[in-house]
């Protein structure tokens, strides 16, 4: 354990199961550790470094902005905030935007907005239906929305007003809908829950059901948005439009930000009902404008589709070659590989030894969420390393939850 890792043990709350690697520098899809060793990064800042590390467009915009105006407060108008809101509205089906600093804040905003809508239009309805195996954040309300007992049980009682139902089943949503229901909230592709895509007919049926009942459809695109699944937003692939959407992770090219987007009919906040000191601050928004402009002008989603296809094809041939690989799935550059036993930790560690960083999503599942700007060589390199690792006979199943 290195000096810094020992200090972390001593001074930082032990909330993370960290990989024994201290990253000191990043460029594109590569990072370097304390000893100057280089790694190919298929964790990508947990899907936040959409444009890779230290992208020049983002660095330039941030440098300029920190020398001009770092923070002013939302009492005043600031230009990058308005520019980013305009860009988002012009490139989505939404009409209004609110910025926070993280994904969970965007989702908290969505809950409040849905409850306001319920008070104004649905006789006070306040319940939000969400899916099992979803992930919506780490605050009390967002873990109540997150349909995973392991996130809820240590912190009960949960805030009221959230109903978790099985994913990809329209009938359970219909059954769970009551006069108290104001919204349904889903991820189009569950990231943390297992890289599980919503079926096309499911999401369409949910949309139709929400229309029929006059309730809101909220999509959490914090992980899937900004090109990750091959289109700017994943909802585009389903031929539906949500009423509310949340974004975060990649939106500011690696700086902290969250965004709540809504159609006019759902954008019902009035002055004083919601706010944030740092939300929409000039630096994060300037980074967001630079990142989103690059994504749009360079058609980053197209590269994501192409590289995603190569990665999927490669993972599929590894599945054919190694019978203990039982499934590969995902869209664009959000993919997973599942094994017939709990060797994901062992595979992850062996990959790291060969200078490839991947995420162990579950004891038997790896996740790949590289920057969307990776090229063919990066994909080939990652697949080559995986092949070597899967072909070695040293893969040990891990104890219980690893
Ligand atoms: C990461 C994530 C969140 C939470 O975002 P934070 O910025 O960590 O609060 C919420 N929803 C989804 C789908 C996510 O992937």
Coordinates of C-alpha atoms and ligand atoms in Angstrom, one line a residue:
X1 CA 0.0 0.0 0.0
X2 CA 1.5 3.3 -1.0
X3 CA 2.0 6.4 1.2
X4 CA -1.1 8.1 -0.2
X5 CA -3.2 5.0 0.2
X6 CA -2.1 4.7 3.9
X7 CA -3.1 8.3 4.5
X8 CA -6.5 7.7 2.9
X9 CA -7.1 4.8 5.3
X10 CA -6.3 7.2 8.2
X11 CA -8.1 10.4 7.1
X12 CA -10.9 9.5 4.7
X13 CA -14.2 7.9 5.6
X14 CA -14.0 4.3 4.4
X15 CA -17.0 4.5 2.0
X16 CA -15.3 3.2 -1.1
X17 CA -13.9 -0.2 -2.0
X18 CA -11.0 1.3 -3.8
X19 CA -8.7 -0.3 -6.3
X20 CA -5.1 -0.1 -5.1
X21 CA -4.1 2.5 -7.7
X22 CA -3.5 6.2 -7.2
X23 CA -4.2 8.1 -10.4
X24 CA -2.1 11.2 -10.8
X25 CA -2.6 12.2 -14.4
X26 CA -4.9 11.5 -17.4
X27 CA -4.9 12.2 -21.1
X28 CA -7.5 10.9 -23.5
X29 CA -8.3 7.3 -22.7
X30 CA -5.0 6.9 -20.7
X31 CA -4.2 7.5 -17.0
X32 CA -0.9 7.3 -15.1
X33 CA -0.2 6.2 -11.6
X34 CA 2.3 7.4 -9.0
X35 CA 5.1 5.4 -10.5
X36 CA 4.4 6.7 -14.0
X37 CA 2.8 3.5 -15.2
X38 CA 0.3 3.9 -18.0
X39 CA -3.2 2.4 -18.1
X40 CA -5.9 2.2 -20.7
X41 CA -9.0 3.5 -18.9
X42 CA -12.3 1.6 -19.6
X43 CA -13.8 2.9 -16.3
X44 CA -13.7 6.4 -17.7
X45 CA -14.3 8.3 -14.4
X46 CA -17.3 6.1 -13.9
X47 CA -18.8 7.1 -17.2
X48 CA -18.2 10.8 -16.6
X49 CA -15.1 11.3 -18.7
X50 CA -17.0 11.1 -21.9
X51 CA -14.4 13.0 -23.9
X52 CA -11.5 11.3 -22.1
X53 CA -9.2 12.9 -19.6
X54 CA -8.3 16.6 -19.8
X55 CA -9.9 17.1 -23.2
X56 CA -8.3 20.2 -24.8
X57 CA -11.7 21.8 -25.5
X58 CA -12.8 21.4 -21.9
X59 CA -9.4 22.5 -20.5
X60 CA -9.4 25.6 -22.6
X61 CA -13.0 26.6 -21.7
X62 CA -12.4 26.0 -18.0
X63 CA -9.0 27.8 -17.9
X64 CA -10.6 30.8 -19.6
X65 CA -13.6 30.8 -17.3
X66 CA -11.7 30.5 -14.0
X67 CA -9.7 33.5 -15.0
X68 CA -12.9 35.4 -15.8
X69 CA -15.6 34.5 -13.2
X70 CA -15.6 31.4 -11.0
X71 CA -18.8 32.1 -9.0
X72 CA -21.5 34.8 -8.8
X73 CA -24.6 33.3 -7.2
X74 CA -28.0 32.6 -8.8
X75 CA -29.3 36.0 -7.7
X76 CA -27.6 37.2 -10.9
X77 CA -27.6 36.1 -14.5
X78 CA -24.5 34.3 -15.6
X79 CA -23.7 33.6 -19.3
X80 CA -22.4 30.0 -19.4
X81 CA -25.4 28.8 -17.5
X82 CA -27.8 30.3 -20.1
X83 CA -25.7 29.1 -23.0
X84 CA -25.6 25.5 -21.7
X85 CA -29.4 25.5 -21.1
X86 CA -30.0 26.8 -24.6
X87 CA -27.8 24.1 -26.1
X88 CA -29.6 21.4 -24.2
X89 CA -33.0 22.6 -25.1
X90 CA -32.1 23.0 -28.8
X91 CA -30.8 19.4 -28.9
X92 CA -33.5 17.6 -27.0
X93 CA -37.3 17.4 -26.7
X94 CA -37.3 19.6 -23.6
X95 CA -38.1 23.2 -23.0
X96 CA -36.6 24.2 -19.7
X97 CA -33.4 23.3 -17.7
X98 CA -32.3 23.6 -14.1
X99 CA -28.7 22.8 -13.0
X100 CA -27.3 21.2 -9.9
X101 CA -23.9 19.8 -9.1
X102 CA -24.5 16.0 -9.3
X103 CA -26.7 13.3 -10.5
X104 CA -28.6 12.8 -7.2
X105 CA -29.3 16.5 -7.1
X106 CA -30.8 16.4 -10.6
X107 CA -33.0 13.5 -9.4
X108 CA -34.0 15.2 -6.2
X109 CA -35.1 18.1 -8.4
X110 CA -37.1 15.7 -10.6
X111 CA -38.9 14.3 -7.5
X112 CA -39.8 17.8 -6.3
X113 CA -40.9 18.8 -9.7
X114 CA -43.1 15.7 -10.0
X115 CA -44.6 16.4 -6.6
X116 CA -45.3 20.0 -7.5
X117 CA -47.0 18.8 -10.7
X118 CA -49.0 16.3 -8.6
X119 CA -50.2 19.1 -6.3
X120 CA -51.2 21.4 -9.1
X121 CA -52.7 18.9 -11.5
X122 CA -53.3 15.5 -9.8
X123 CA -55.1 16.4 -6.6
X124 CA -51.9 16.1 -4.5
X125 CA -50.7 12.8 -5.9
X126 CA -47.0 12.4 -4.8
X127 CA -46.0 8.7 -5.3
X128 CA -43.2 7.9 -7.8
X129 CA -43.0 4.4 -9.2
X130 CA -39.4 3.2 -9.9
X131 CA -37.8 0.0 -10.9
X132 CA -36.0 -2.8 -9.0
X133 CA -32.2 -2.8 -9.7
X134 CA -32.3 0.8 -10.6
X135 CA -29.8 3.4 -9.4
X136 CA -30.7 7.0 -8.8
X137 CA -28.2 8.3 -6.3
X138 CA -27.1 8.2 -2.6
X139 CA -29.3 10.7 -0.8
X140 CA -32.2 9.4 1.3
X141 CA -34.8 10.2 -1.4
X142 CA -32.7 8.8 -4.2
X143 CA -32.0 5.6 -2.3
X144 CA -35.7 5.2 -1.7
X145 CA -36.1 5.5 -5.4
X146 CA -33.2 3.1 -6.0
X147 CA -34.8 -0.3 -6.1
X148 CA -31.9 -2.2 -4.4
X149 CA -32.3 -3.3 -0.8
X150 CA -28.5 -3.2 -0.1
X151 CA -28.7 0.6 -0.6
X152 CA -31.8 1.1 1.5
X153 CA -31.6 -1.3 4.4
X154 CA -28.7 0.3 6.3
X155 CA -30.6 3.6 6.4
X156 CA -34.3 2.8 7.0
X157 CA -36.8 4.2 7.4
X158 CA -37.0 5.4 3.9
X159 CA -38.7 8.6 3.0
X160 CA -42.3 7.9 1.9
X161 CA -43.6 8.2 -1.6
X162 CA -41.5 5.7 -3.6
X163 CA -42.7 2.3 -4.9
X164 CA -40.2 -0.1 -6.4
X165 CA -41.5 -2.6 -9.0
X166 CA -39.7 -5.2 -11.2
X167 CA -38.1 -3.7 -14.4
X168 CA -39.3 -4.5 -17.9
X169 CA -42.8 -5.4 -16.8
X170 CA -45.6 -3.0 -17.7
X171 CA -48.3 -4.9 -15.8
X172 CA -46.6 -4.3 -12.4
X173 CA -46.5 -0.6 -13.2
X174 CA -50.2 -0.7 -14.0
X175 CA -50.9 -2.5 -10.8
X176 CA -48.8 -0.1 -8.7
X177 CA -50.5 3.0 -10.1
X178 CA -53.0 4.5 -7.7
X179 CA -54.7 7.9 -7.4
X180 CA -51.6 8.9 -5.4
X181 CA -49.2 8.3 -8.3
X182 CA -47.7 11.4 -9.9
X183 CA -44.8 9.8 -12.0
X184 CA -42.9 6.8 -13.2
X185 CA -39.1 7.1 -13.2
X186 CA -36.8 4.7 -15.1
X187 CA -33.4 4.4 -16.6
X188 CA -33.6 3.5 -20.3
X189 CA -30.6 1.2 -19.7
X190 CA -29.9 0.3 -16.1
X191 CA -26.2 1.0 -15.5
X192 CA -25.4 0.1 -11.9
X193 CA -28.2 -2.5 -11.8
X194 CA -26.5 -4.8 -14.4
X195 CA -26.4 -3.0 -17.8
X196 CA -29.9 -4.1 -18.6
X197 CA -31.8 -2.3 -21.4
X198 CA -35.5 -1.4 -21.2
X199 CA -37.3 -3.4 -23.9
X200 CA -38.6 -1.2 -26.6
X201 CA -42.2 -2.3 -26.2
X202 CA -41.9 -1.8 -22.4
X203 CA -40.8 1.8 -22.6
X204 CA -43.5 2.6 -25.2
X205 CA -46.1 0.9 -23.1
X206 CA -45.0 2.9 -20.0
X207 CA -45.2 6.1 -22.1
X208 CA -48.7 5.2 -23.2
X209 CA -49.8 4.3 -19.7
X210 CA -48.5 7.6 -18.3
X211 CA -50.4 9.5 -21.0
X212 CA -53.5 7.5 -20.2
X213 CA -53.3 8.3 -16.5
X214 CA -52.1 11.8 -16.9
X215 CA -48.9 11.1 -14.9
X216 CA -45.3 12.1 -15.7
X217 CA -42.6 9.9 -17.2
X218 CA -39.2 10.7 -15.9
X219 CA -36.1 9.2 -17.5
X220 CA -32.8 9.1 -15.5
X221 CA -30.2 9.5 -18.3
X222 CA -27.4 10.3 -16.0
X223 CA -25.4 7.4 -17.2
X224 CA -26.9 6.8 -20.7
X225 CA -27.1 10.5 -21.8
X226 CA -24.7 12.5 -23.9
X227 CA -24.0 9.8 -26.5
X228 CA -23.1 6.9 -24.3
X229 CA -25.6 4.5 -25.9
X230 CA -25.0 5.7 -29.5
X231 CA -27.5 8.5 -29.7
X232 CA -27.3 11.8 -27.9
X233 CA -30.0 10.6 -25.5
X234 CA -31.1 7.0 -25.1
X235 CA -34.8 7.9 -25.3
X236 CA -34.3 8.7 -29.0
X237 CA -33.9 5.0 -29.7
X238 CA -37.3 4.2 -28.3
X239 CA -39.4 6.6 -30.4
X240 CA -40.8 8.2 -27.2
X241 CA -40.3 11.4 -25.3
X242 CA -40.2 11.6 -21.5
X243 CA -41.7 14.6 -19.7
X244 CA -38.7 15.0 -17.4
X245 CA -35.1 13.8 -17.9
X246 CA -32.0 14.0 -15.6
X247 CA -28.4 14.3 -16.7
X248 CA -25.0 14.5 -14.9
X249 CA -21.9 12.4 -15.3
X250 CA -20.5 13.3 -18.8
X251 CA -22.3 16.6 -19.2
X252 CA -19.4 18.9 -18.2
X253 CA -16.6 16.7 -19.6
X254 CA -15.6 15.5 -16.1
X255 CA -16.5 18.5 -13.9
X256 CA -19.3 18.2 -11.4
X257 CA -22.7 19.1 -12.8
X258 CA -26.3 17.8 -12.9
X259 CA -29.2 18.9 -15.0
X260 CA -32.9 18.6 -14.7
X261 CA -34.8 19.0 -18.0
X262 CA -38.5 19.2 -18.4
X263 CA -41.2 19.9 -21.0
X264 CA -43.1 23.1 -20.6
X265 CA -46.1 21.4 -19.2
X266 CA -44.0 19.8 -16.4
X267 CA -41.7 22.7 -15.7
X268 CA -44.0 24.0 -12.9
X269 CA -41.5 25.4 -10.4
X270 CA -42.1 29.0 -9.5
X271 CA -39.5 31.4 -7.9
X272 CA -38.3 30.2 -4.5
X273 CA -39.4 26.6 -4.9
X274 CA -36.1 25.2 -5.9
X275 CA -32.5 26.4 -5.8
X276 CA -28.8 25.7 -5.4
X277 CA -25.8 27.8 -4.4
X278 CA -23.4 26.3 -6.9
X279 CA -25.8 24.7 -9.3
X280 CA -25.2 26.1 -12.8
X281 CA -22.0 27.8 -11.8
X282 CA -20.0 29.5 -14.6
X283 CA -17.0 27.0 -14.5
X284 CA -19.0 23.8 -14.7
X285 CA -21.3 25.3 -17.3
X286 CA -18.5 26.6 -19.5
X287 CA -17.1 23.1 -19.4
X288 CA -20.5 21.8 -20.3
X289 CA -20.8 24.2 -23.3
X290 CA -17.4 23.1 -24.5
X291 CA -18.1 19.4 -24.0
X292 CA -21.6 19.4 -25.6
X293 CA -20.4 21.5 -28.5
X294 CA -17.6 19.1 -29.2
X295 CA -20.0 16.1 -28.9
X296 CA -22.4 17.7 -31.4
X297 CA -19.9 19.1 -33.9
X298 CA -17.7 16.0 -34.0
X299 CA -20.7 13.6 -33.9
X300 CA -19.2 11.7 -30.9
X301 CA -22.3 9.5 -30.7
X302 CA -21.4 8.1 -34.2
X303 CA -17.9 7.2 -32.9
X304 CA -19.5 5.6 -29.9
X305 CA -21.8 3.5 -32.1
X306 CA -18.9 2.3 -34.2
X307 CA -16.5 1.6 -31.4
X308 CA -19.4 0.0 -29.4
X309 CA -20.1 -2.4 -32.3
X310 CA -16.4 -3.4 -32.4
X311 CA -16.3 -3.9 -28.7
X312 CA -19.5 -5.9 -28.7
X313 CA -18.2 -8.1 -31.6
X314 CA -15.0 -8.7 -29.8
X315 CA -16.7 -9.5 -26.5
X316 CA -19.0 -11.9 -28.3
X317 CA -16.1 -13.8 -29.8
X318 CA -14.5 -14.0 -26.4
X319 CA -17.8 -15.5 -25.2
X320 CA -17.6 -18.1 -28.0
X321 CA -14.0 -18.8 -27.1
X322 CA -14.4 -19.1 -23.3
X323 CA -17.5 -21.1 -22.3
X324 CA -17.4 -19.6 -18.8
X325 CA -18.5 -16.3 -20.3
X326 CA -22.3 -16.6 -20.1
X327 CA -23.5 -13.3 -21.5
X328 CA -22.3 -10.0 -23.1
X329 CA -24.7 -7.1 -23.3
X330 CA -25.1 -3.4 -23.5
X331 CA -25.4 -0.5 -26.0
X332 CA -22.9 1.8 -27.5
X333 CA -20.0 2.1 -25.0
X334 CA -21.9 0.8 -21.9
X335 CA -21.4 -2.9 -22.0
X336 CA -21.1 -5.8 -19.6
X337 CA -19.6 -9.3 -19.6
X338 CA -21.1 -12.0 -17.3
X339 CA -19.4 -15.1 -16.1
X340 CA -20.8 -18.4 -14.8
X341 CA -19.0 -17.9 -11.4
X342 CA -17.7 -15.0 -9.3
X343 CA -14.5 -14.3 -11.0
X344 CA -15.1 -10.7 -12.0
X345 CA -12.8 -9.4 -9.3
X346 CA -10.0 -11.7 -10.3
X347 CA -10.4 -10.7 -14.0
X348 CA -10.4 -7.0 -13.0
X349 CA -7.2 -7.4 -11.0
X350 CA -5.5 -9.4 -13.8
X351 CA -6.5 -6.7 -16.3
X352 CA -5.1 -4.0 -14.1
X353 CA -1.8 -6.0 -14.0
X354 CA -1.8 -5.8 -17.8
X355 CA -2.6 -2.1 -17.7
X356 CA -6.3 -2.1 -18.5
X357 CA -8.8 -0.6 -16.0
X358 CA -12.3 -2.2 -16.0
X359 CA -15.2 -2.1 -13.5
X360 CA -16.4 -5.1 -11.5
X361 CA -20.1 -4.4 -11.6
X362 CA -21.1 -7.6 -9.7
X363 CA -19.2 -10.6 -8.4
X364 CA -19.8 -12.3 -11.7
X365 CA -20.0 -9.3 -14.0
X366 CA -17.6 -6.7 -15.5
X367 CA -18.7 -3.4 -17.0
X368 CA -17.0 -1.4 -19.7
X369 CA -17.7 2.4 -19.9
X370 CA -14.7 3.9 -21.7
X371 CA -14.5 7.5 -23.0
X372 CA -16.6 7.9 -26.1
X373 CA -13.6 9.1 -28.1
X374 CA -11.7 5.8 -28.0
X375 CA -10.4 4.5 -31.4
X376 CA -10.0 1.0 -33.0
X377 CA -6.6 0.5 -31.5
X378 CA -7.9 1.2 -28.0
X379 CA -10.7 -1.3 -28.5
X380 CA -8.3 -3.9 -30.0
X381 CA -5.9 -3.4 -27.1
X382 CA -8.6 -3.8 -24.4
X383 CA -9.9 -7.0 -26.1
X384 CA -6.4 -8.4 -26.5
X385 CA -5.7 -7.9 -22.7
X386 CA -9.1 -9.4 -21.8
X387 CA -8.3 -12.4 -24.1
X388 CA -5.0 -13.0 -22.3
X389 CA -6.6 -12.7 -18.9
X390 CA -9.5 -15.0 -19.7
X391 CA -7.1 -17.5 -21.2
X392 CA -4.9 -17.7 -18.1
X393 CA -5.8 -20.4 -15.6
X394 CA -5.4 -18.3 -12.5
X395 CA -8.9 -16.9 -12.2
X396 CA -10.1 -17.4 -8.7
X397 CA -13.7 -17.1 -7.6
X398 CA -13.9 -14.5 -4.9
X399 CA -15.5 -14.8 -1.4
X400 CA -19.1 -13.6 -0.9
X401 CA -19.8 -10.1 -2.2
X402 CA -16.7 -9.4 -4.3
Ligands
LIG1 C1 -24.3 7.9 -11.3 C2 -25.8 7.9 -11.3 C3 -26.6 8.6 -10.5 C4 -26.0 9.5 -9.3 O1 -25.2 10.5 -9.8 P1 -24.2 11.2 -8.7 O2 -23.6 12.3 -9.5 O3 -23.2 10.2 -8.2 O4 -25.1 11.7 -7.6 C5 -27.9 8.6 -10.7 N1 -28.5 7.9 -11.6 C6 -27.7 7.1 -12.5 C7 -28.4 6.3 -13.6 C8 -26.4 7.1 -12.4 O5 -25.6 6.3 -13.2

